[in-house]
Amino acid sequence: MGLSMPKRAVAFVALVTVAGATVLGTSLLHWHSDDLLKFGCYLLIAILASTMKVRLPGMESTMSVHFLFVLLGVLELSLAETLVIGCTAALAQCVWRTKQRPDPVKVAFNVLGMTSIAIAATYFAYHVSAGFLKNSMPLLLLVAACTYFLANTAPIAIVIALSEGRPLRGIWSETYFWSIPFYLIGAAVVGLVSFSNRFVGWQGALLVVPIMYWIYRSYHLYLGRLEDEKRRVEIEERHVQAEKRHVEEVCALHLRTIEGLALAIDAKDHNTHGHLHRVRTYAVAIAEDLGLVEQDMDALRAAALLHDIGKLAVPDHIINKPGRLTPEEFEKMKIHPIVGAEILEKVAFPYPVAPIVRSHHEKWNGEGYPDGLKGEEIPIGARILTAVDCLDALASDRQYRKALPLGEAMKQIVEEAGISFDPQVVEVLQRRYLELESLAVHSLEETLKDSLSFSHTVERGQRPAAGFELDLKRRGNQTDFLSSIASARQEAHTLFELSQDLGNSLSLDETLSLVAMRLRKLVPYDSIVAFVRKGDLLLPEFVSGDNFRLLSSLQIPVGTGLCGWVAENARPIINGNPAVETGFAHGKTSTSEPRSALAVPLEGVTGLVGVLALYQAAPDAFTSDHLRVLQVITSRVALFIENALKYREAESSATIDYLTGMANARALSMHLEQELARCKREHSTVAVIVCDLDGFKQINDRFGHLAGDKVLKLLAGWMGQACRRYDYAARMGGDEFVIIAPNMTEKAVSERAAHLSAMAQKAGREVCGADFLSLSAGAAFYPQDGIEAEKLLAEADRKMYAAKQLHYERDGTIVMGGIRLAPSAALN
């Protein structure tokens, strides 16, 4: 007890124990007894009564009926005799039939502390009150019983409060207050015994034993019923909690099922994620306005998220097609309400979700699908969903068209009221659509966090168990035999000409121009674009025909728009809508604006190279025969583009310095020859400036070659910024750079050299924190110093080395081949 209690509780226990022991010891020092036999009988009966104990609810403490003889002793015995009776009975109560070995501290606190203090307090309260209430025995007994009750229960309640930090009043009222009738009844019994003793003597007190047993049994049964009732209530509460948890789990399961299925739809059709949540926001608000019951509301919430789940049965290329559907494709699309309803019937929702999903494409006039329901035959949830679904579809970007303004979309819905949509639903939607749009935007911001991730790459699994498909391409529909023969002859001739064209040159522009010219004979077009894939973008590499500026500016992310869809799915598209292309300018309609597109993927050896797109101003201008002809030549075009891009890359790497990105020595030589030829034609001048870093070897030696490389890259970047637009800077090798500056005077060269020297100093400080890097420069001028490239480079190199040998002069300037440079020139 003492080890587990806080210090303040231990101090209180010690104080009560010491005080009680003092009271008991003092009383025993003044012991006297008028009738030892009477005292002995009362003591034995009290000990017997102490074995009749009951356990207090919610505690380890017990209570017995020996207090009857404590009260009787207060009335008829001395204080010392009463203390002996009470403490002995309390001791017997502590050790009689206990489940655990009694704690000495608890025993001392209960016997010496609480019991002694309670008996002494009761004794003095009774005898003091007797001076004021001489002829009122009931009131005296009431005072004695209440005093004993308070003094016997308050200390243990205080200990619990100090140990557990709980309110004293709450502990006392919950644990002990219910027993006050027990003390009051005991006081009444003691009063009757005391009254009978006046006539029959103290021996009549022996008759109280059966009464004690009756009181004991009564309270034992009473507490038993309390425990049974408590257990019954706890069992009922557990059942209620279990049922509540079950209901919550079922509701949560349905909600997770709905959300999971909605994510499944999102995985199939990425454009529907925001659409589903906007539709739910609109539909629920309209249903509340129309006063739908809770069950119908729950069904509509689920159906709004799941109405497109049947699209799982529709092929991807139909769902994401950025053009109008063919009749065959529309037949495939029309099955999604039926499939969706069949899927949701398996879920066994506690509300009717499947009928709403099945009927969400029905029309008010009976011309919808799949069942041709009319008017109020259509479930109210489906009528709401149909109108809301159509409004959001019109106001959102889709693969086959751009979004309409919300107000214009609402006008189209109003025009269809009584034809396609329930007029009552349209009236509510028209009244509240602006308010609901703001709610939907806010709701969508929260739901975007739940979007699926499609960027994860699975490293394991190199091939399917059945192997890869070998024949990836199939021919389209057959046409009549005369057209087939004519097309075959044209294809053979075109293929022969293109084979020759594609093999003659590796120039992209030149060869693609020939391809465009020959292709126009077979597939008429107004514009042609060859897009090349660079990362996740399609960039126009070759553009010819109308709308050149518009088509040249396109940058199409793979997976968006018409050509982006073709690139992502590696499938052609015929008569797609160019207006859905990302970056397509939408202004006033012109006669030359393309309205139909034929796009095919260009697949090379290493994968997708790009997309070849043909455009016409007329709608539906391309035929399946055009597509077939284009597919014949695209494999060769893709291979040529792939090879030409590799050649361009190799050519670029041959003229570009790999470290700094500047032109290298080979490129410098070619450019200098071209520049000298221009100077001869135009009788102009050009300066050739050769620069070399001083102290660069120290950087490599002290800080390593990586630091040296960093200095070179930094200086090269600054040097390019310092040059004029028509100047030409190159790295000759090592730490040597050359600048070709047309029409630059000697004074301007001096200023440029000083500027470059300051750049070199700053580069050294930034990378190494040292100020020992500088730059020497020499300049040669055409035609004064020579008319040939080699002679000009040699002269500039000689002057540069001459400047290297010189040191600072006394006036603080640097000498460079006869040109005086100020070393203090600062880099802006």
Short mmCIF file of C-alpha atoms in Angstrom, two decimals, residues 379-662:
data_model
loop_
_atom_site.label_atom_id
_atom_site.label_comp_id
_atom_site.label_asym_id
_atom_site.label_seq_id
_atom_site.Cartn_x
_atom_site.Cartn_y
_atom_site.Cartn_z
CA PRO A 379 -36.21 6.19 -60.59
CA ILE A 380 -36.03 9.68 -59.07
CA GLY A 381 -32.33 9.18 -58.29
CA ALA A 382 -31.64 8.34 -61.95
CA ARG A 383 -33.60 11.42 -63.11
CA ILE A 384 -31.45 13.65 -60.89
CA LEU A 385 -28.26 11.89 -61.92
CA THR A 386 -29.06 12.14 -65.65
CA ALA A 387 -29.45 15.93 -65.60
CA VAL A 388 -26.46 16.55 -63.36
CA ASP A 389 -24.25 14.13 -65.32
CA CYS A 390 -25.06 15.84 -68.61
CA LEU A 391 -24.46 19.35 -67.20
CA ASP A 392 -21.03 18.43 -65.87
CA ALA A 393 -20.10 16.61 -69.08
CA LEU A 394 -20.97 19.70 -71.16
CA ALA A 395 -19.01 22.00 -68.81
CA SER A 396 -15.88 19.80 -68.69
CA ASP A 397 -13.07 19.14 -71.16
CA ARG A 398 -13.52 15.79 -72.88
CA GLN A 399 -11.33 13.94 -75.39
CA TYR A 400 -13.67 14.76 -78.27
CA ARG A 401 -14.38 18.46 -77.50
CA LYS A 402 -13.55 21.39 -75.28
CA ALA A 403 -15.69 22.48 -72.33
CA LEU A 404 -18.62 24.86 -72.75
CA PRO A 405 -19.03 27.81 -70.35
CA LEU A 406 -21.20 26.74 -67.40
CA GLY A 407 -23.98 29.19 -68.27
CA GLU A 408 -24.17 27.96 -71.88
CA ALA A 409 -24.20 24.34 -70.70
CA MET A 410 -27.08 25.15 -68.33
CA LYS A 411 -29.04 26.68 -71.23
CA GLN A 412 -28.76 23.43 -73.17
CA ILE A 413 -30.06 21.49 -70.15
CA VAL A 414 -33.03 23.87 -69.82
CA GLU A 415 -33.83 23.39 -73.52
CA GLU A 416 -34.03 19.63 -72.95
CA ALA A 417 -36.40 19.89 -69.94
CA GLY A 418 -39.43 17.72 -70.62
CA ILE A 419 -37.58 16.00 -73.49
CA SER A 420 -34.51 14.39 -71.98
CA PHE A 421 -34.76 15.53 -68.36
CA ASP A 422 -37.34 15.75 -65.56
CA PRO A 423 -38.64 19.38 -65.58
CA GLN A 424 -38.79 19.46 -61.78
CA VAL A 425 -35.13 18.45 -61.50
CA VAL A 426 -34.11 20.99 -64.16
CA GLU A 427 -35.97 23.76 -62.28
CA VAL A 428 -33.99 23.10 -59.09
CA LEU A 429 -30.73 22.74 -61.02
CA GLN A 430 -31.27 26.02 -62.89
CA ARG A 431 -32.00 27.84 -59.62
CA ARG A 432 -28.96 26.53 -57.74
CA TYR A 433 -26.28 25.58 -60.30
CA LEU A 434 -23.96 28.52 -59.51
CA GLU A 435 -24.11 27.80 -55.78
CA LEU A 436 -23.55 24.09 -56.35
CA GLU A 437 -20.58 24.72 -58.64
CA SER A 438 -18.72 26.54 -55.85
CA LEU A 439 -19.50 23.66 -53.46
CA ALA A 440 -18.25 21.15 -56.03
CA VAL A 441 -14.97 23.03 -56.56
CA HIS A 442 -14.29 23.04 -52.79
CA SER A 443 -15.17 19.35 -52.48
CA LEU A 444 -12.94 18.43 -55.42
CA GLU A 445 -9.89 20.06 -53.77
CA GLU A 446 -10.26 17.61 -50.86
CA THR A 447 -10.84 14.51 -52.99
CA LEU A 448 -7.83 15.07 -55.31
CA LYS A 449 -5.61 13.76 -52.46
CA ASP A 450 -7.16 10.32 -53.02
CA SER A 451 -6.19 10.08 -56.68
CA LEU A 452 -4.43 6.92 -57.76
CA SER A 453 -0.75 6.93 -58.73
CA PHE A 454 -0.03 5.57 -62.20
CA SER A 455 3.70 6.36 -62.28
CA HIS A 456 5.01 3.35 -60.35
CA THR A 457 7.34 1.07 -62.29
CA VAL A 458 7.31 -2.67 -61.51
CA GLU A 459 10.81 -4.06 -61.74
CA ARG A 460 9.95 -7.75 -61.49
CA GLY A 461 8.29 -9.83 -64.22
CA GLN A 462 10.20 -9.67 -67.49
CA ARG A 463 7.61 -11.31 -69.73
CA PRO A 464 4.10 -12.81 -69.55
CA ALA A 465 3.75 -16.57 -69.07
CA ALA A 466 2.29 -16.97 -72.58
CA GLY A 467 5.00 -14.83 -74.20
CA PHE A 468 4.67 -11.50 -76.04
CA GLU A 469 2.35 -10.84 -78.93
CA LEU A 470 4.25 -11.02 -82.21
CA ASP A 471 1.74 -9.67 -84.71
CA LEU A 472 0.86 -6.21 -83.34
CA LYS A 473 -0.77 -4.83 -86.48
CA ARG A 474 -3.87 -6.00 -88.28
CA ARG A 475 -5.39 -4.79 -91.47
CA GLY A 476 -8.59 -2.77 -91.42
CA ASN A 477 -11.84 -3.53 -93.21
CA GLN A 478 -11.70 -4.83 -96.75
CA THR A 479 -12.96 -2.59 -99.56
CA ASP A 480 -14.13 -3.63 -102.98
CA PHE A 481 -11.54 -5.37 -105.16
CA LEU A 482 -11.15 -2.58 -107.77
CA SER A 483 -10.29 0.01 -105.12
CA SER A 484 -7.92 -2.45 -103.49
CA ILE A 485 -6.06 -3.01 -106.76
CA ALA A 486 -5.79 0.75 -107.42
CA SER A 487 -4.62 1.48 -103.90
CA ALA A 488 -2.08 -1.33 -104.04
CA ARG A 489 -0.54 0.10 -107.24
CA GLN A 490 -0.39 3.59 -105.72
CA GLU A 491 1.11 2.24 -102.52
CA ALA A 492 3.77 0.28 -104.37
CA HIS A 493 4.76 3.28 -106.46
CA THR A 494 4.77 5.62 -103.45
CA LEU A 495 6.74 3.15 -101.35
CA PHE A 496 9.35 2.87 -104.09
CA GLU A 497 9.74 6.65 -104.37
CA LEU A 498 9.84 7.11 -100.59
CA SER A 499 12.40 4.35 -100.17
CA GLN A 500 14.67 6.23 -102.52
CA ASP A 501 14.01 9.58 -100.81
CA LEU A 502 14.54 8.21 -97.30
CA GLY A 503 17.84 6.62 -98.22
CA ASN A 504 19.41 9.64 -99.93
CA SER A 505 19.87 12.01 -96.99
CA LEU A 506 19.92 12.20 -93.21
CA SER A 507 18.61 15.77 -93.17
CA LEU A 508 15.25 15.77 -91.40
CA ASP A 509 13.81 18.90 -93.01
CA GLU A 510 14.91 17.99 -96.53
CA THR A 511 13.68 14.41 -96.43
CA LEU A 512 10.40 15.15 -94.61
CA SER A 513 9.65 17.83 -97.21
CA LEU A 514 9.93 15.19 -99.94
CA VAL A 515 7.75 12.79 -97.91
CA ALA A 516 5.10 15.50 -97.45
CA MET A 517 5.09 16.31 -101.16
CA ARG A 518 4.73 12.67 -102.30
CA LEU A 519 2.22 11.79 -99.56
CA ARG A 520 -0.11 14.57 -100.65
CA LYS A 521 -0.79 12.69 -103.90
CA LEU A 522 -2.26 9.76 -101.94
CA VAL A 523 -3.73 11.44 -98.85
CA PRO A 524 -4.96 14.99 -99.46
CA TYR A 525 -4.31 17.35 -96.53
CA ASP A 526 -4.12 21.06 -95.71
CA SER A 527 -1.37 20.73 -93.08
CA ILE A 528 1.11 18.06 -92.04
CA VAL A 529 3.11 17.89 -88.82
CA ALA A 530 5.76 15.38 -87.77
CA PHE A 531 5.92 15.44 -83.96
CA VAL A 532 9.03 14.04 -82.25
CA ARG A 533 8.83 12.73 -78.70
CA LYS A 534 11.21 14.39 -76.24
CA GLY A 535 10.63 13.06 -72.74
CA ASP A 536 6.92 13.46 -71.96
CA LEU A 537 6.29 16.03 -74.70
CA LEU A 538 5.55 15.88 -78.43
CA LEU A 539 7.33 18.74 -80.22
CA PRO A 540 6.76 19.68 -83.89
CA GLU A 541 9.93 18.79 -85.81
CA PHE A 542 8.49 19.46 -89.28
CA VAL A 543 5.43 21.58 -90.19
CA SER A 544 4.08 22.29 -93.67
CA GLY A 545 0.87 23.78 -95.01
CA ASP A 546 -1.85 26.00 -93.51
CA ASN A 547 -1.78 27.24 -89.91
CA PHE A 548 2.01 26.96 -89.86
CA ARG A 549 2.49 29.33 -86.92
CA LEU A 550 -0.25 27.69 -84.84
CA LEU A 551 0.96 24.14 -85.41
CA SER A 552 4.63 25.08 -84.90
CA SER A 553 3.85 26.42 -81.42
CA LEU A 554 2.26 23.22 -80.09
CA GLN A 555 3.87 21.37 -77.19
CA ILE A 556 1.68 18.35 -76.48
CA PRO A 557 2.09 16.28 -73.28
CA VAL A 558 1.94 12.55 -73.97
CA GLY A 559 -1.48 11.25 -72.95
CA THR A 560 -3.42 14.51 -73.47
CA GLY A 561 -5.18 15.79 -76.53
CA LEU A 562 -5.49 14.01 -79.84
CA CYS A 563 -1.82 13.35 -80.69
CA GLY A 564 -1.00 12.75 -77.03
CA TRP A 565 -3.61 9.96 -76.95
CA VAL A 566 -2.13 8.43 -80.13
CA ALA A 567 1.36 8.52 -78.61
CA GLU A 568 0.29 7.01 -75.30
CA ASN A 569 -1.83 4.22 -76.77
CA ALA A 570 0.24 3.62 -79.96
CA ARG A 571 -3.04 3.52 -81.93
CA PRO A 572 -4.04 5.68 -84.91
CA ILE A 573 -7.10 7.92 -84.93
CA ILE A 574 -9.11 9.03 -87.96
CA ASN A 575 -11.14 12.25 -88.20
CA GLY A 576 -10.30 13.29 -84.66
CA ASN A 577 -11.16 16.80 -83.46
CA PRO A 578 -8.00 19.01 -83.57
CA ALA A 579 -9.67 21.50 -81.21
CA VAL A 580 -8.97 19.19 -78.23
CA GLU A 581 -5.23 19.44 -78.83
CA THR A 582 -3.33 20.94 -75.89
CA GLY A 583 -2.18 24.46 -76.77
CA PHE A 584 -4.60 24.79 -79.70
CA ALA A 585 -5.63 28.45 -80.00
CA HIS A 586 -9.39 28.99 -79.77
CA GLY A 587 -10.50 32.25 -81.22
CA LYS A 588 -12.77 33.28 -84.02
CA THR A 589 -13.55 30.41 -86.38
CA SER A 590 -11.73 30.71 -89.72
CA THR A 591 -12.19 28.76 -92.92
CA SER A 592 -8.63 27.39 -92.72
CA GLU A 593 -8.90 26.16 -89.14
CA PRO A 594 -8.48 22.37 -89.12
CA ARG A 595 -11.62 20.40 -88.25
CA SER A 596 -10.45 16.86 -88.86
CA ALA A 597 -7.19 15.06 -88.20
CA LEU A 598 -5.56 11.78 -89.16
CA ALA A 599 -2.80 10.84 -86.71
CA VAL A 600 -0.64 7.70 -86.60
CA PRO A 601 2.12 6.71 -84.18
CA LEU A 602 5.70 6.54 -85.46
CA GLU A 603 7.32 3.53 -83.83
CA GLY A 604 11.02 2.88 -84.32
CA VAL A 605 13.36 0.17 -83.13
CA THR A 606 13.67 1.63 -79.62
CA GLY A 607 10.00 2.52 -79.17
CA LEU A 608 7.79 5.49 -80.00
CA VAL A 609 9.63 8.13 -82.02
CA GLY A 610 6.73 10.52 -82.49
CA VAL A 611 3.40 11.08 -84.23
CA LEU A 612 2.64 11.95 -87.85
CA ALA A 613 -0.52 14.13 -88.07
CA LEU A 614 -2.43 15.31 -91.15
CA TYR A 615 -5.09 18.05 -90.90
CA GLN A 616 -7.92 19.26 -93.11
CA ALA A 617 -10.33 22.17 -92.74
CA ALA A 618 -13.28 20.01 -93.83
CA PRO A 619 -14.92 17.79 -91.17
CA ASP A 620 -14.65 14.00 -91.64
CA ALA A 621 -12.23 14.53 -94.53
CA PHE A 622 -10.19 11.35 -94.08
CA THR A 623 -11.22 7.80 -94.95
CA SER A 624 -10.13 4.37 -93.79
CA ASP A 625 -8.25 4.02 -97.09
CA HIS A 626 -6.19 7.11 -96.23
CA LEU A 627 -5.34 5.55 -92.88
CA ARG A 628 -4.31 2.31 -94.55
CA VAL A 629 -2.00 4.11 -96.99
CA LEU A 630 -0.45 6.11 -94.16
CA GLN A 631 0.18 2.98 -92.09
CA VAL A 632 2.13 1.45 -94.99
CA ILE A 633 4.73 4.22 -95.04
CA THR A 634 4.92 5.23 -91.37
CA SER A 635 7.18 2.36 -90.36
CA ARG A 636 9.83 3.53 -92.84
CA VAL A 637 9.32 7.18 -91.87
CA ALA A 638 9.72 6.30 -88.19
CA LEU A 639 12.96 4.41 -88.88
CA PHE A 640 14.33 7.32 -90.93
CA ILE A 641 13.44 9.90 -88.23
CA GLU A 642 15.06 7.71 -85.56
CA ASN A 643 18.29 7.43 -87.59
CA ALA A 644 18.28 11.12 -88.50
CA LEU A 645 17.90 12.13 -84.85
CA LYS A 646 20.81 9.87 -83.90
CA TYR A 647 22.89 11.42 -86.68
CA ARG A 648 21.99 14.92 -85.51
CA GLU A 649 22.96 14.01 -81.97
CA ALA A 650 26.29 12.55 -83.13
CA GLU A 651 26.95 15.59 -85.32
CA SER A 652 26.16 17.89 -82.43
CA SER A 653 28.47 16.00 -80.05
CA ALA A 654 31.26 16.24 -82.64
CA THR A 655 31.15 20.06 -82.57
CA ILE A 656 30.24 20.69 -78.92
CA ASP A 657 32.65 20.56 -76.00
CA TYR A 658 31.29 17.92 -73.62
CA LEU A 659 32.34 19.77 -70.43
CA THR A 660 31.33 23.38 -71.01
CA GLY A 661 28.71 23.05 -73.75
CA MET A 662 30.65 25.58 -75.88
#
